[in-house]
Short mmCIF file of C-alpha atoms in Angstrom, two decimals:
data_model
loop_
_atom_site.label_atom_id
_atom_site.label_comp_id
_atom_site.label_asym_id
_atom_site.label_seq_id
_atom_site.Cartn_x
_atom_site.Cartn_y
_atom_site.Cartn_z
CA UNK S 120 49.26 22.66 -62.54
CA UNK S 121 47.89 26.11 -63.09
CA UNK S 122 46.98 28.27 -60.15
CA UNK S 123 44.40 31.03 -60.19
CA UNK S 124 43.66 33.29 -57.27
CA UNK S 125 40.37 35.15 -57.11
CA UNK S 126 39.59 37.73 -54.50
CA UNK S 127 35.97 38.60 -55.10
CA UNK S 128 32.75 36.84 -56.00
CA UNK S 129 32.85 38.51 -59.41
CA UNK S 130 36.32 37.19 -60.11
CA UNK S 131 35.32 33.66 -59.08
CA UNK S 132 32.29 33.80 -61.37
CA UNK S 133 34.45 35.08 -64.22
CA UNK S 134 36.92 32.25 -63.68
CA UNK S 135 34.10 29.70 -63.75
CA UNK S 136 32.78 31.21 -66.95
CA UNK S 137 36.17 31.10 -68.58
CA UNK S 138 36.77 27.55 -67.40
CA UNK S 139 33.42 26.48 -68.89
CA UNK S 140 34.74 27.23 -72.34
CA UNK S 141 37.47 24.65 -72.01
CA UNK S 142 34.99 21.86 -71.28
CA UNK S 143 33.96 19.34 -73.88
CA UNK S 144 31.50 17.24 -71.91
CA UNK S 145 32.04 14.21 -69.69
CA UNK S 146 34.41 15.95 -67.32
CA UNK S 147 34.18 15.55 -63.58
CA UNK S 148 35.28 18.65 -61.72
CA UNK S 149 36.11 18.40 -58.05
CA UNK S 150 35.51 21.50 -55.97
CA UNK S 151 37.17 21.22 -52.64
CA UNK S 152 37.18 23.88 -49.98
CA UNK S 153 35.75 25.00 -46.69
CA UNK S 154 32.37 26.52 -46.10
CA UNK S 155 32.27 29.87 -47.84
CA UNK S 156 35.25 29.11 -50.08
CA UNK S 157 33.22 29.88 -53.18
CA UNK S 158 32.36 26.45 -54.56
CA UNK S 159 28.78 27.34 -55.43
CA UNK S 160 29.88 30.74 -56.76
CA UNK S 161 32.38 29.06 -59.08
CA UNK S 162 29.64 26.72 -60.26
CA UNK S 163 27.42 29.71 -60.98
CA UNK S 164 30.08 31.07 -63.33
CA UNK S 165 30.59 27.68 -64.87
CA UNK S 166 26.86 27.27 -65.47
CA UNK S 167 26.61 30.72 -66.97
CA UNK S 168 29.51 29.95 -69.27
CA UNK S 169 27.78 26.76 -70.41
CA UNK S 170 24.49 28.53 -71.04
CA UNK S 171 22.44 27.24 -68.14
CA UNK S 172 19.39 29.45 -67.80
CA UNK S 173 18.25 28.50 -64.33
CA UNK S 174 19.61 30.02 -61.16
CA UNK S 175 22.29 27.76 -59.74
CA UNK S 176 21.66 27.25 -56.04
CA UNK S 177 23.47 25.28 -53.39
CA UNK S 178 23.00 21.50 -53.80
CA UNK S 179 23.38 20.83 -50.08
CA UNK S 180 19.76 19.97 -49.41
CA UNK S 181 18.92 17.57 -52.21
CA UNK S 182 22.58 16.66 -52.88
CA UNK S 183 22.28 16.78 -56.62
CA UNK S 184 20.98 19.50 -58.89
CA UNK S 185 20.64 18.79 -62.59
CA UNK S 186 20.61 21.70 -65.01
CA UNK S 187 19.82 21.62 -68.69
CA UNK S 188 22.37 23.39 -70.83
CA UNK S 189 20.14 25.40 -73.11
CA UNK S 190 20.57 25.84 -76.80
CA UNK S 191 20.15 29.27 -78.33
CA UNK S 192 16.58 28.48 -79.26
CA UNK S 193 14.34 29.36 -76.38
CA UNK S 194 11.03 27.60 -76.80
CA UNK S 195 10.53 23.88 -76.98
CA UNK S 196 14.18 23.12 -76.63
CA UNK S 197 13.71 20.66 -73.80
CA UNK S 198 14.30 17.87 -73.31
CA UNK S 199 15.62 16.11 -76.37
CA UNK S 200 17.87 18.60 -77.96
CA UNK S 201 20.31 17.51 -80.58
CA UNK S 202 23.57 19.29 -80.09
CA UNK S 203 24.93 20.95 -83.14
CA UNK S 204 28.12 19.04 -83.41
CA UNK S 205 30.82 19.76 -85.89
CA UNK S 206 30.49 23.51 -85.84
CA UNK S 207 33.40 25.49 -84.61
CA UNK S 208 33.08 27.17 -81.27
CA UNK S 209 32.52 30.86 -81.48
CA UNK S 210 34.82 33.11 -79.52
CA UNK S 211 32.10 35.01 -77.71
CA UNK S 212 30.72 33.22 -74.73
CA UNK S 213 27.08 33.90 -75.49
CA UNK S 214 27.31 31.79 -78.60
CA UNK S 215 29.33 28.88 -77.34
CA UNK S 216 26.28 27.28 -75.83
CA UNK S 217 24.67 26.77 -79.20
CA UNK S 218 27.58 24.71 -80.39
CA UNK S 219 28.47 22.94 -77.17
CA UNK S 220 27.83 19.20 -77.09
CA UNK S 221 27.25 19.47 -73.34
CA UNK S 222 23.63 18.78 -72.48
CA UNK S 223 23.56 18.78 -68.74
CA UNK S 224 25.41 20.22 -65.80
CA UNK S 225 25.16 18.11 -62.67
CA UNK S 226 26.06 19.83 -59.42
CA UNK S 227 26.65 17.47 -56.51
CA UNK S 228 27.32 18.00 -52.83
CA UNK S 229 29.49 15.10 -51.67
CA UNK S 230 29.75 16.22 -48.08
CA UNK S 231 27.36 13.67 -46.63
CA UNK S 232 28.06 10.77 -48.94
CA UNK S 233 29.77 7.78 -47.41
CA UNK S 234 31.18 6.22 -50.55
CA UNK S 235 31.53 6.60 -54.29
CA UNK S 236 29.04 3.78 -54.66
CA UNK S 237 26.41 5.96 -53.04
CA UNK S 238 27.06 8.69 -55.54
CA UNK S 239 26.58 6.24 -58.38
CA UNK S 240 23.27 5.04 -56.97
CA UNK S 241 22.12 8.61 -56.52
CA UNK S 242 23.03 9.53 -60.05
CA UNK S 243 21.37 6.50 -61.57
CA UNK S 244 18.22 7.05 -59.57
CA UNK S 245 18.10 10.69 -60.59
CA UNK S 246 18.45 9.85 -64.23
CA UNK S 247 15.95 6.98 -64.05
CA UNK S 248 13.31 8.99 -62.28
CA UNK S 249 13.63 12.15 -64.34
CA UNK S 250 10.21 12.99 -65.68
CA UNK S 251 11.40 13.58 -69.21
CA UNK S 252 12.63 10.05 -69.76
CA UNK E 129 -21.84 15.43 -55.23
CA UNK E 130 -23.82 14.60 -52.15
CA UNK E 131 -23.75 17.44 -49.62
CA UNK E 132 -22.85 15.15 -46.78
CA UNK E 133 -20.34 13.18 -48.73
CA UNK E 134 -16.86 13.10 -47.30
CA UNK E 135 -13.58 12.17 -48.92
CA UNK E 136 -10.91 10.35 -46.95
CA UNK E 137 -7.34 10.98 -48.09
CA UNK E 138 -4.24 9.11 -47.03
CA UNK E 139 -1.14 11.29 -47.33
CA UNK E 140 2.42 9.96 -47.52
CA UNK E 141 5.60 12.02 -47.21
CA UNK E 142 9.26 10.93 -47.32
CA UNK E 143 11.09 13.76 -49.08
CA UNK E 144 13.88 14.13 -46.56
CA UNK E 145 14.39 12.59 -43.13
CA UNK E 146 10.84 12.34 -41.86
CA UNK E 147 8.70 9.29 -42.57
CA UNK E 148 5.13 10.55 -42.40
CA UNK E 149 1.58 9.42 -43.05
CA UNK E 150 -1.71 11.12 -42.27
CA UNK E 151 -5.41 10.64 -42.83
CA UNK E 152 -7.50 13.71 -43.59
CA UNK E 153 -11.24 13.86 -44.06
CA UNK E 154 -12.73 16.45 -46.41
CA UNK E 155 -16.32 17.02 -45.35
CA UNK E 156 -19.66 18.30 -46.62
CA UNK E 157 -19.04 17.43 -50.23
CA UNK E 158 -16.28 20.01 -50.50
CA UNK E 159 -13.82 19.28 -53.29
CA UNK E 160 -10.96 20.95 -51.43
CA UNK E 161 -9.57 21.70 -48.02
CA UNK E 162 -11.51 24.73 -46.85
CA UNK E 163 -12.30 26.39 -43.55
CA UNK E 164 -14.65 24.20 -41.54
CA UNK E 165 -14.72 21.48 -44.14
CA UNK E 166 -11.98 19.15 -43.08
CA UNK E 167 -10.73 17.12 -40.17
CA UNK E 168 -7.25 15.79 -39.49
CA UNK E 169 -7.94 12.21 -38.40
CA UNK E 170 -4.32 11.26 -37.85
CA UNK E 171 -0.87 12.76 -38.35
CA UNK E 172 2.06 10.44 -37.80
CA UNK E 173 5.61 11.74 -38.21
CA UNK E 174 8.63 9.61 -37.50
CA UNK E 175 11.72 11.78 -37.44
CA UNK E 176 15.18 10.41 -38.09
CA UNK E 177 16.89 13.48 -36.65
CA UNK E 178 18.58 11.57 -33.83
CA UNK E 179 20.21 9.20 -36.28
CA UNK E 180 21.49 11.93 -38.60
CA UNK E 181 22.62 14.14 -35.74
CA UNK E 182 25.93 12.38 -35.40
CA UNK E 183 26.73 13.02 -39.06
CA UNK E 184 25.82 16.71 -38.94
CA UNK E 185 23.22 16.32 -41.66
CA UNK E 186 20.96 13.90 -43.46
CA UNK E 187 22.86 10.92 -44.86
CA UNK E 188 20.89 9.85 -47.92
CA UNK E 189 21.62 6.15 -47.78
CA UNK E 190 20.73 5.86 -44.11
CA UNK E 191 17.62 7.98 -44.62
CA UNK E 192 16.39 5.70 -47.41
CA UNK E 193 16.98 2.58 -45.37
CA UNK E 194 15.13 4.00 -42.39
CA UNK E 195 12.24 5.12 -44.56
CA UNK E 196 11.99 1.57 -45.87
CA UNK E 197 11.91 0.13 -42.39
CA UNK E 198 9.38 2.58 -41.04
CA UNK E 199 7.11 3.36 -43.96
CA UNK E 200 4.53 0.61 -43.55
CA UNK E 201 4.34 0.78 -39.75
CA UNK E 202 3.83 4.55 -40.04
CA UNK E 203 1.03 4.09 -42.60
CA UNK E 204 -0.52 1.43 -40.40
CA UNK E 205 -0.41 3.71 -37.37
CA UNK E 206 -1.97 6.58 -39.33
CA UNK E 207 -4.81 4.28 -40.39
CA UNK E 208 -5.26 2.91 -36.87
CA UNK E 209 -5.39 6.34 -35.27
CA UNK E 210 -7.87 7.57 -37.86
CA UNK E 211 -10.03 4.47 -37.24
CA UNK E 212 -10.32 4.02 -40.98
CA UNK E 213 -9.77 0.86 -42.95
CA UNK E 214 -8.04 0.78 -46.33
CA UNK E 215 -11.47 0.23 -47.85
CA UNK E 216 -12.65 3.60 -46.57
CA UNK E 217 -9.75 5.51 -48.12
CA UNK E 218 -10.84 7.40 -51.24
CA UNK E 219 -7.52 8.74 -52.41
CA UNK E 220 -3.81 8.37 -51.80
CA UNK E 221 -1.57 11.45 -51.91
CA UNK E 222 2.22 11.27 -52.06
CA UNK E 223 5.13 13.68 -52.31
CA UNK E 224 6.90 13.27 -55.66
CA UNK E 225 9.44 16.08 -55.17
CA UNK E 226 11.43 18.14 -54.57
CA UNK E 227 13.67 16.29 -52.15
CA UNK E 228 16.23 13.57 -51.83
CA UNK E 229 15.65 11.10 -54.61
CA UNK E 230 16.54 8.09 -52.44
CA UNK E 231 14.07 9.20 -49.77
CA UNK E 232 11.30 10.21 -52.16
CA UNK E 233 11.37 6.84 -53.90
CA UNK E 234 10.35 4.96 -50.76
CA UNK E 235 7.18 7.00 -50.25
CA UNK E 236 6.32 7.06 -53.93
CA UNK E 237 6.77 3.32 -54.45
CA UNK E 238 4.79 2.55 -51.30
CA UNK E 239 1.96 4.83 -52.39
CA UNK E 240 1.92 3.32 -55.86
CA UNK E 241 1.83 -0.19 -54.44
CA UNK E 242 -1.03 0.70 -52.12
CA UNK E 243 -2.93 2.44 -54.91
CA UNK E 244 -2.56 -0.64 -57.06
CA UNK E 245 -3.40 -3.16 -54.37
CA UNK E 246 -6.32 -1.19 -52.92
CA UNK E 247 -7.44 0.13 -56.31
CA UNK E 248 -7.41 3.77 -55.27
CA UNK E 249 -6.76 6.93 -57.24
CA UNK E 250 -3.40 8.50 -56.49
CA UNK E 251 -2.22 12.11 -56.54
CA UNK E 252 1.42 13.18 -56.89
CA UNK E 253 2.08 16.22 -54.72
CA UNK E 254 4.71 18.95 -54.96
CA UNK E 255 6.25 19.25 -51.50
CA UNK E 256 6.64 23.03 -51.77
CA UNK E 257 3.02 23.53 -52.77
CA UNK E 258 2.07 21.37 -49.81
CA UNK E 259 3.98 23.67 -47.45
CA UNK E 260 1.96 26.52 -48.87
CA UNK E 261 -1.38 24.73 -48.69
CA UNK E 262 -0.67 23.92 -45.03
CA UNK E 263 -2.07 27.41 -44.47
CA UNK E 264 -5.48 26.11 -45.54
CA UNK E 265 -5.45 23.91 -42.46
CA UNK E 266 -5.72 26.99 -40.25
CA UNK E 267 -9.48 26.87 -40.67
CA UNK E 268 -9.86 30.46 -41.85
CA UNK E 269 -10.84 31.86 -45.21
CA UNK E 270 -7.89 33.21 -47.17
CA UNK E 271 -8.37 36.43 -49.13
CA UNK E 272 -6.76 36.86 -52.51
CA UNK E 273 -4.48 37.98 -54.00
CA UNK E 274 -2.04 36.50 -51.53
CA UNK E 275 1.67 36.12 -51.11
CA UNK E 276 3.45 33.13 -49.63
CA UNK E 277 6.96 33.05 -48.24
CA UNK E 278 8.22 29.48 -48.21
CA UNK E 279 11.36 29.05 -46.13
CA UNK E 280 12.95 25.70 -45.42
CA UNK E 281 16.24 23.86 -45.34
CA UNK E 282 16.19 23.49 -49.09
CA UNK E 283 14.13 26.42 -50.33
CA UNK E 284 13.46 30.12 -49.95
CA UNK E 285 10.80 31.35 -52.33
CA UNK E 286 8.15 34.01 -52.65
CA UNK E 287 4.99 32.82 -54.39
CA UNK E 288 2.26 35.09 -55.67
CA UNK E 289 -1.25 33.65 -55.70
CA UNK E 290 -3.95 35.35 -57.72
CA UNK E 291 -6.41 32.74 -56.52
CA UNK E 292 -6.18 29.45 -54.69
CA UNK E 293 -4.84 27.49 -57.63
CA UNK E 294 -2.74 30.07 -59.45
CA UNK E 295 0.83 29.98 -58.14
CA UNK E 296 3.61 32.10 -59.52
CA UNK E 297 7.15 32.15 -58.20
CA UNK E 298 8.30 35.77 -58.11
CA UNK E 299 11.47 35.38 -56.08
CA UNK E 300 13.87 32.78 -54.76
CA UNK E 301 17.30 32.35 -53.24
CA UNK E 302 20.13 32.62 -55.72
CA UNK E 303 22.44 30.45 -53.61
CA UNK E 304 21.77 28.95 -50.16
CA UNK E 305 18.30 28.47 -48.70
CA UNK E 306 17.59 30.37 -45.48
CA UNK E 307 17.38 27.15 -43.47
CA UNK E 308 20.66 26.00 -44.95
CA UNK E 309 22.33 29.23 -43.81
CA UNK E 310 21.04 28.58 -40.28
CA UNK E 311 22.38 25.02 -40.42
CA UNK E 312 25.75 26.12 -41.73
CA UNK E 313 26.14 28.88 -39.16
CA UNK E 314 25.38 26.29 -36.50
CA UNK E 315 28.08 24.11 -38.00
CA UNK E 316 30.58 26.99 -37.90
CA UNK E 317 29.84 27.53 -34.25
CA UNK E 318 29.94 23.84 -33.37
CA UNK E 319 26.27 23.71 -32.49
CA UNK E 320 24.41 20.42 -32.85
CA UNK E 321 22.29 19.42 -35.86
CA UNK E 322 19.66 20.48 -36.87
CA UNK E 323 21.16 23.92 -36.58
CA UNK E 324 18.16 26.15 -37.16
CA UNK E 325 16.45 25.68 -33.79
CA UNK E 326 19.84 25.71 -32.00
CA UNK E 327 20.80 29.06 -33.54
CA UNK E 328 17.46 30.63 -32.57
CA UNK E 329 17.68 29.19 -29.08
CA UNK E 330 21.13 30.61 -28.49
CA UNK E 331 20.16 33.88 -30.19
CA UNK E 332 17.69 34.55 -27.40
CA UNK E 333 20.60 35.09 -25.00
CA UNK E 334 22.55 37.24 -27.44
CA UNK E 335 22.66 40.83 -28.62
CA UNK E 336 21.43 41.20 -32.21
CA UNK E 337 23.27 44.50 -32.58
CA UNK E 338 26.65 43.20 -31.53
CA UNK E 339 27.78 42.32 -35.03
CA UNK E 340 26.71 44.15 -38.12
CA UNK E 341 26.36 41.34 -40.63
CA UNK E 342 25.41 42.14 -44.22
CA UNK E 343 21.82 42.08 -45.42
CA UNK E 344 22.48 40.63 -48.88
CA UNK E 345 20.31 41.88 -51.74
CA UNK E 346 18.20 43.96 -49.38
CA UNK E 347 18.01 46.76 -51.89
CA UNK E 348 18.00 44.75 -55.10
CA UNK E 349 15.01 45.44 -57.30
CA UNK E 350 13.89 41.84 -57.58
CA UNK E 351 12.45 39.54 -54.92
CA UNK E 352 15.42 37.23 -54.82
CA UNK E 353 17.45 36.34 -51.76
CA UNK E 354 21.07 35.47 -51.12
CA UNK E 355 22.33 33.91 -47.92
CA UNK E 356 25.70 32.60 -48.97
CA UNK E 357 27.52 35.91 -48.38
CA UNK E 358 25.92 36.27 -44.97
CA UNK E 359 27.13 32.81 -44.01
CA UNK E 360 30.64 33.72 -45.20
CA UNK E 361 30.53 36.95 -43.18
CA UNK E 362 29.71 34.90 -40.10
CA UNK E 363 32.62 32.59 -40.92
CA UNK E 364 35.11 35.47 -41.18
CA UNK E 365 33.79 37.07 -38.02
CA UNK E 366 34.07 33.86 -36.03
CA UNK E 367 37.60 33.29 -37.32
CA UNK E 368 38.60 36.77 -36.12
CA UNK E 369 37.61 35.96 -32.58
CA UNK E 370 40.22 33.86 -30.82
CA UNK E 371 38.05 32.29 -28.19
CA UNK E 372 34.44 31.66 -29.03
CA UNK E 373 32.76 31.53 -25.66
CA UNK E 374 29.05 30.98 -25.24
CA UNK E 375 28.29 34.68 -24.92
CA UNK E 376 30.06 35.49 -28.19
CA UNK E 377 28.36 32.61 -29.94
CA UNK E 378 25.01 33.86 -28.69
CA UNK E 379 25.78 37.33 -30.02
CA UNK E 380 26.80 35.91 -33.39
CA UNK E 381 23.61 33.82 -33.54
CA UNK E 382 21.42 36.78 -32.63
CA UNK E 383 23.11 39.12 -35.10
CA UNK E 384 23.03 36.54 -37.87
CA UNK E 385 19.40 35.64 -37.25
CA UNK E 386 18.44 39.30 -37.29
CA UNK E 387 20.21 39.86 -40.60
CA UNK E 388 18.55 36.84 -42.23
CA UNK E 389 15.11 37.76 -40.93
CA UNK E 390 15.49 41.42 -41.91
CA UNK E 391 16.00 40.37 -45.52
CA UNK E 392 13.20 37.78 -45.51
CA UNK E 393 10.69 40.18 -44.00
CA UNK E 394 11.68 43.25 -46.00
CA UNK E 395 11.56 41.44 -49.35
CA UNK E 396 8.22 39.86 -48.54
CA UNK E 397 6.70 43.19 -47.55
CA UNK E 398 8.09 44.86 -50.66
CA UNK E 399 6.50 42.19 -52.82
CA UNK E 400 3.25 42.48 -50.87
CA UNK E 401 3.13 46.19 -51.58
CA UNK E 402 3.99 45.82 -55.25
CA UNK E 403 1.44 43.06 -55.84
CA UNK E 404 -1.20 44.71 -53.63
CA UNK E 405 -2.01 41.52 -51.80
CA UNK E 406 -4.53 41.08 -49.02
CA UNK E 407 -2.86 38.15 -47.33
CA UNK E 408 0.64 37.06 -46.43
CA UNK E 409 1.37 33.42 -45.66
CA UNK E 410 4.44 31.95 -44.07
CA UNK E 411 5.34 28.31 -44.66
CA UNK E 412 8.10 25.73 -44.46
CA UNK E 413 10.38 24.47 -41.73
CA UNK E 414 11.94 27.88 -41.00
CA UNK E 415 8.43 29.25 -40.48
CA UNK E 416 8.78 27.60 -37.08
CA UNK E 417 11.34 30.30 -36.22
CA UNK E 418 9.72 32.44 -33.55
CA UNK E 419 11.38 35.72 -34.40
CA UNK E 420 10.43 35.37 -38.06
CA UNK E 421 6.83 34.53 -37.19
CA UNK E 422 6.54 37.41 -34.75
CA UNK E 423 8.22 40.00 -36.94
CA UNK E 424 6.16 39.13 -39.98
CA UNK E 425 2.96 38.98 -37.93
CA UNK E 426 3.59 42.41 -36.49
CA UNK E 427 4.52 44.02 -39.81
CA UNK E 428 1.51 42.60 -41.62
CA UNK E 429 -0.70 43.90 -38.83
CA UNK E 430 0.70 47.38 -39.34
CA UNK E 431 -0.13 47.10 -43.02
CA UNK E 432 -3.61 45.76 -42.16
CA UNK E 433 -3.05 42.56 -44.09
CA UNK E 434 -4.19 39.09 -43.11
CA UNK E 435 -1.37 36.93 -41.84
CA UNK E 436 -1.32 33.15 -41.95
CA UNK E 437 1.14 30.70 -40.56
CA UNK E 438 0.50 27.02 -40.07
CA UNK E 439 0.67 25.56 -36.57
CA UNK E 440 4.18 24.41 -35.65
CA UNK E 441 3.46 20.74 -36.35
CA UNK E 442 2.26 21.63 -39.84
CA UNK E 443 5.31 23.81 -40.63
CA UNK E 444 7.84 21.03 -40.40
CA UNK E 445 7.53 18.11 -42.81
CA UNK E 446 4.30 16.16 -42.36
CA UNK E 447 1.82 14.19 -44.45
CA UNK E 448 -1.29 16.16 -43.47
CA UNK E 449 -0.20 19.00 -45.72
CA UNK E 450 0.39 16.47 -48.52
CA UNK E 451 -3.18 15.21 -48.20
CA UNK E 452 -4.43 18.81 -48.08
CA UNK E 453 -2.47 19.84 -51.18
CA UNK E 454 -3.77 16.79 -53.04
CA UNK E 455 -7.26 18.29 -52.98
CA UNK E 456 -5.99 20.98 -55.36
CA UNK E 457 -4.72 18.46 -57.89
CA UNK E 458 -6.25 15.81 -60.08
CA UNK E 459 -5.69 12.12 -59.36
CA UNK E 460 -3.87 10.12 -61.96
CA UNK E 461 -2.98 6.59 -62.91
CA UNK E 462 -0.39 5.09 -60.54
CA UNK E 463 1.81 4.28 -63.51
CA UNK E 464 2.22 7.97 -64.20
CA UNK E 465 3.48 8.88 -60.75
CA UNK E 466 7.21 9.58 -60.88
CA UNK E 467 9.76 11.04 -58.54
CA UNK E 468 11.27 14.37 -59.57
CA UNK E 469 13.85 15.51 -57.05
CA UNK E 470 14.29 18.90 -58.75
CA UNK E 471 10.57 19.65 -59.03
CA UNK E 472 9.69 23.36 -58.85
CA UNK E 473 6.59 25.42 -58.26
#
């Protein structure tokens, strides 16, 4: 197991950004730590690394925030974007998003959930009720 | 439209942990909620706070179940108190988001069912817009352009309004909402849930100058907020102190509250100046915070701007504001009403 220690917000964001590049889609990432540990900050970096355009805020209130991972094209790229599979990932982070197969980043606050079953229900409901579908 | 015609709207709200229904009458043929042209016939709010208290926050599954149990009785009570029958209702208004998806669904499905069974038009309402339009229930004419600060447990946003239907978000929190910071500070200090009112209550006995907490993003050029760092500063401070007695807690609360309010007020005033507005409005659950209300009221007075804040019972979640906001939107087919928990302004 690798261990990384960050000492500032900037470093945590940078780590998240770097970590984003190793993701292929379908991963579940557990962020565990006390209040103020930097879970949301890490997610901000991760989102930035993936190419999420929206501001990542704390999911505490609505438990689950869903972010679209944007393609390079700006206009009209929601919601049914075909990922450009097969292309090699570029080394610079600003271009990885155009080739990433990842479509969505889901940020969940598990603090008040009683069971995994609840999480599943929540996720299904969120996907089912999403306006774009 | 007939000059004496009135429209009766049934509002339904279940975005978080309050099951609410209200009946509002729009009078004198007015298409919208306007000063002197409306009457709140009933406003029923059933809060689940006592149930969620023991968990330190809203538990989604429990909230949904309680909404289910209480929804129809709450609607029934709202109708009874308004002395209106379903037949007399002209429109149904319901919150479609943002909020907890499991909670929102109960209100939305109930409203859709009622719209279908009673054959009424239905309006899907954005909860945040409703907080803002709660200011229209103050019975005074609002001058434009105006600025609205919406502060709640889930949101902290500054909205610029060129006129009554043009809403533009010009700033927001980049991490925690202001209300969330209050709740989390309460949690750090072992204060009961909901933390916001507890922090302000204790703050009254404390010295706001005792601790110099950061004012995050106070001097940033945009109108965004950040409360996560402030919360962390409170955490570190409270860890440094070996024994947190009541006096120290009160000082922490007062100092924290001052820091949060300084940022909220200063950013709002900066935006007001930049956008040359005539009115400042304060909305959302945290708008019930006395110090915030008083500080903003005083500052806007100095700047000779109009200041609006809804009455306390219209700041916290309620269905009257949902009915009011519905008068700014067009009704639609019930089949098209869908929950969107991430809905934005």
